[in-house]
Every structure is written in C-alpha cells, then in structure tokens.
Amino acid sequence: MSDNWLEKVNWAADGLVAAIAQDAGTGSVLMMAWMNREAFKLTVQTGEATYWSRSRKRLWHKGEESGNIQRVQEVRLDCDGDVVLLKVEQDGGIACHTGRASCFFSRLEQDKWVEIDPVLKAPDEIYQKKI
C-alpha cells in the first residue's frame, strides 16, 4: 500500500490532524484526539486506533493501559482534509479516561456545565496508575 493517501491530509503546522472517534454502531461521538503521520499510518495498518499524545509527546495506542481498544471499522476525511473521522468498535464500552462511554459527558445548561453521563467504571479500577 502506497502512502499517497497521507498526502491528501491537510496537516497543521505542528504536523497533527484532529481525529474524531465515533461509535460505528450508534453514531455517538466518543472522543477527539490528535494524530501525526505515524499514528495515522499505524491506525490504518493495524486496524486499531493510535493517536499522538501532545502531553506525553509520544504515540498512544488507545487502550494500551485500560484495555479499551478502538477497533477501526472505517476511516473518513472531511472536505477540507483537516479532520479525520474514525468509525470504531469501542472495547469495554469506555472511551473516556474518566470511565465514561464518551468524553462528551458535560452539557451546557443555562450558564453551567452539567455531567449527564454516568461513570461506568472508576478510573482507578481501569488504570494501574492514577491519572
């Protein structure tokens, strides 16, 4: 497989592209993360989501600590080429490091954020080290 498909991506100045993970079955948006070329290429090659961690400054295979791997079913690129959409099967049903199904668990109600989705599993039960 040639890498020409990577040239269609409109990489930001820092070499990253936004990546949205969406549940392939329900359509729910699970999370947003960043990918560099290597992460995107690994994701396509392995069929499992790999991202670039800006805080850790390294590749991050989703589920490497939690076991909640994202199995990629489909990859799409938006019309501007600057956002990747991954349609995934989320192992364990937990995408967020807070132990929720989705990272988008807070809803703006009036002038405050309200947590509307439950914690499915406490983070200290998911991770060997506390976050």
Tab-separated table of C-alpha atoms in Angstrom:
chain	number	residue	atom	x	y	z
A	1	MET	CA	0.000	0.000	0.000
A	2	SER	CA	1.418	3.329	-1.040
A	3	ASP	CA	1.436	6.302	1.351
A	4	ASN	CA	-0.068	8.701	-1.216
A	5	TRP	CA	-3.315	8.801	0.768
A	6	LEU	CA	-1.445	10.598	3.574
A	7	GLU	CA	-0.738	13.483	1.180
A	8	LYS	CA	-4.475	14.283	0.988
A	9	VAL	CA	-4.457	15.206	4.691
A	10	ASN	CA	-4.113	18.910	5.434
A	11	TRP	CA	-1.635	18.572	8.313
A	12	ALA	CA	-1.435	21.512	10.729
A	13	ALA	CA	1.856	23.384	11.168
A	14	ASP	CA	2.676	21.130	14.139
A	15	GLY	CA	2.248	18.031	11.939
A	16	LEU	CA	-1.036	16.974	13.525
A	17	VAL	CA	-4.596	16.418	12.368
A	18	ALA	CA	-7.717	16.272	14.538
A	19	ALA	CA	-9.248	12.798	14.789
A	20	ILE	CA	-12.774	12.094	15.977
A	21	ALA	CA	-13.705	8.603	17.162
A	22	GLN	CA	-17.349	7.728	16.564
A	23	ASP	CA	-19.132	4.544	17.638
A	24	ALA	CA	-19.702	2.622	14.405
A	25	GLY	CA	-22.960	1.140	15.693
A	26	THR	CA	-24.695	4.013	17.443
A	27	GLY	CA	-23.116	7.051	15.782
A	28	SER	CA	-22.231	8.554	19.180
A	29	VAL	CA	-19.135	10.728	19.234
A	30	LEU	CA	-16.749	9.076	21.691
A	31	MET	CA	-13.713	11.325	21.760
A	32	MET	CA	-11.392	13.655	19.882
A	33	ALA	CA	-7.626	13.261	19.796
A	34	TRP	CA	-4.676	14.147	17.582
A	35	MET	CA	-2.775	12.099	15.027
A	36	ASN	CA	0.563	12.630	13.375
A	37	ARG	CA	1.529	10.784	10.177
A	38	GLU	CA	2.937	7.808	12.054
A	39	ALA	CA	-0.159	7.446	14.251
A	40	PHE	CA	-2.483	7.667	11.250
A	41	LYS	CA	-0.434	5.162	9.277
A	42	LEU	CA	-0.342	2.716	12.221
A	43	THR	CA	-4.100	3.078	12.691
A	44	VAL	CA	-4.743	2.134	9.079
A	45	GLN	CA	-2.181	-0.702	9.078
A	46	THR	CA	-3.268	-2.312	12.365
A	47	GLY	CA	-6.988	-1.551	12.347
A	48	GLU	CA	-6.699	-0.195	15.899
A	49	ALA	CA	-6.686	3.495	16.803
A	50	THR	CA	-3.316	5.047	17.578
A	51	TYR	CA	-3.049	8.715	18.424
A	52	TRP	CA	-0.352	11.278	19.202
A	53	SER	CA	-0.354	12.344	22.837
A	54	ARG	CA	0.576	16.019	22.980
A	55	SER	CA	1.070	15.895	26.750
A	56	ARG	CA	3.278	12.790	26.709
A	57	LYS	CA	4.839	13.663	23.348
A	58	ARG	CA	4.600	10.096	22.099
A	59	LEU	CA	2.385	7.693	20.199
A	60	TRP	CA	-0.553	6.400	22.204
A	61	HIS	CA	-2.295	3.177	21.238
A	62	LYS	CA	-5.840	3.659	22.553
A	63	GLY	CA	-6.367	1.086	25.277
A	64	GLU	CA	-2.680	0.435	25.954
A	65	GLU	CA	-3.273	0.928	29.697
A	66	SER	CA	-7.039	0.498	30.063
A	67	GLY	CA	-7.591	-2.361	27.625
A	68	ASN	CA	-10.359	-0.298	25.976
A	69	ILE	CA	-9.052	-0.619	22.423
A	70	GLN	CA	-10.766	1.069	19.494
A	71	ARG	CA	-11.160	-1.302	16.534
A	72	VAL	CA	-11.435	0.815	13.395
A	73	GLN	CA	-14.235	-0.111	11.007
A	74	GLU	CA	-13.990	2.858	8.638
A	75	VAL	CA	-11.792	5.923	8.114
A	76	ARG	CA	-13.073	9.153	6.582
A	77	LEU	CA	-11.537	12.542	5.817
A	78	ASP	CA	-13.575	15.759	5.869
A	79	CYS	CA	-13.975	18.061	2.862
A	80	ASP	CA	-11.114	20.355	3.934
A	81	GLY	CA	-8.807	17.432	4.671
A	82	ASP	CA	-8.144	18.654	8.209
A	83	VAL	CA	-10.286	16.302	10.309
A	84	VAL	CA	-10.230	12.515	10.348
A	85	LEU	CA	-13.290	10.512	11.384
A	86	LEU	CA	-12.725	7.009	12.733
A	87	LYS	CA	-15.791	4.798	12.982
A	88	VAL	CA	-14.841	2.356	15.711
A	89	GLU	CA	-15.974	-0.524	17.851
A	90	GLN	CA	-15.050	0.509	21.388
A	91	ASP	CA	-13.844	-2.416	23.509
A	92	GLY	CA	-15.242	-2.310	27.030
A	93	GLY	CA	-17.738	0.415	26.082
A	94	ILE	CA	-15.493	3.038	27.699
A	95	ALA	CA	-13.696	5.632	25.577
A	96	CYS	CA	-13.015	8.299	28.209
A	97	HIS	CA	-10.265	8.211	30.823
A	98	THR	CA	-12.913	9.298	33.344
A	99	GLY	CA	-14.582	5.880	32.959
A	100	ARG	CA	-17.460	7.099	30.807
A	101	ALA	CA	-18.622	5.835	27.428
A	102	SER	CA	-17.796	9.190	25.799
A	103	CYS	CA	-15.553	12.145	26.571
A	104	PHE	CA	-18.518	14.401	25.764
A	105	PHE	CA	-20.389	13.858	29.035
A	106	SER	CA	-20.925	17.505	30.017
A	107	ARG	CA	-23.832	19.520	28.641
A	108	LEU	CA	-24.201	23.297	28.922
A	109	GLU	CA	-27.414	24.077	30.802
A	110	GLN	CA	-28.092	27.759	31.236
A	111	ASP	CA	-24.679	29.028	32.349
A	112	LYS	CA	-23.066	25.891	33.793
A	113	TRP	CA	-21.739	22.519	32.687
A	114	VAL	CA	-23.715	19.527	33.927
A	115	GLU	CA	-22.332	15.993	33.833
A	116	ILE	CA	-25.116	13.993	32.191
A	117	ASP	CA	-23.465	10.610	31.566
A	118	PRO	CA	-22.570	8.201	34.356
A	119	VAL	CA	-19.151	6.836	35.228
A	120	LEU	CA	-19.265	3.198	34.109
A	121	LYS	CA	-16.043	2.226	35.838
A	122	ALA	CA	-13.898	4.255	38.232
A	123	PRO	CA	-10.600	5.396	36.674
A	124	ASP	CA	-8.555	3.817	39.483
A	125	GLU	CA	-10.124	0.473	38.532
A	126	ILE	CA	-9.221	0.983	34.868
A	127	TYR	CA	-5.667	2.246	35.171
A	128	GLN	CA	-2.764	0.799	37.080
A	129	LYS	CA	-1.585	4.283	37.957
A	130	LYS	CA	-3.855	7.153	38.874
A	131	ILE	CA	-4.392	9.839	36.276
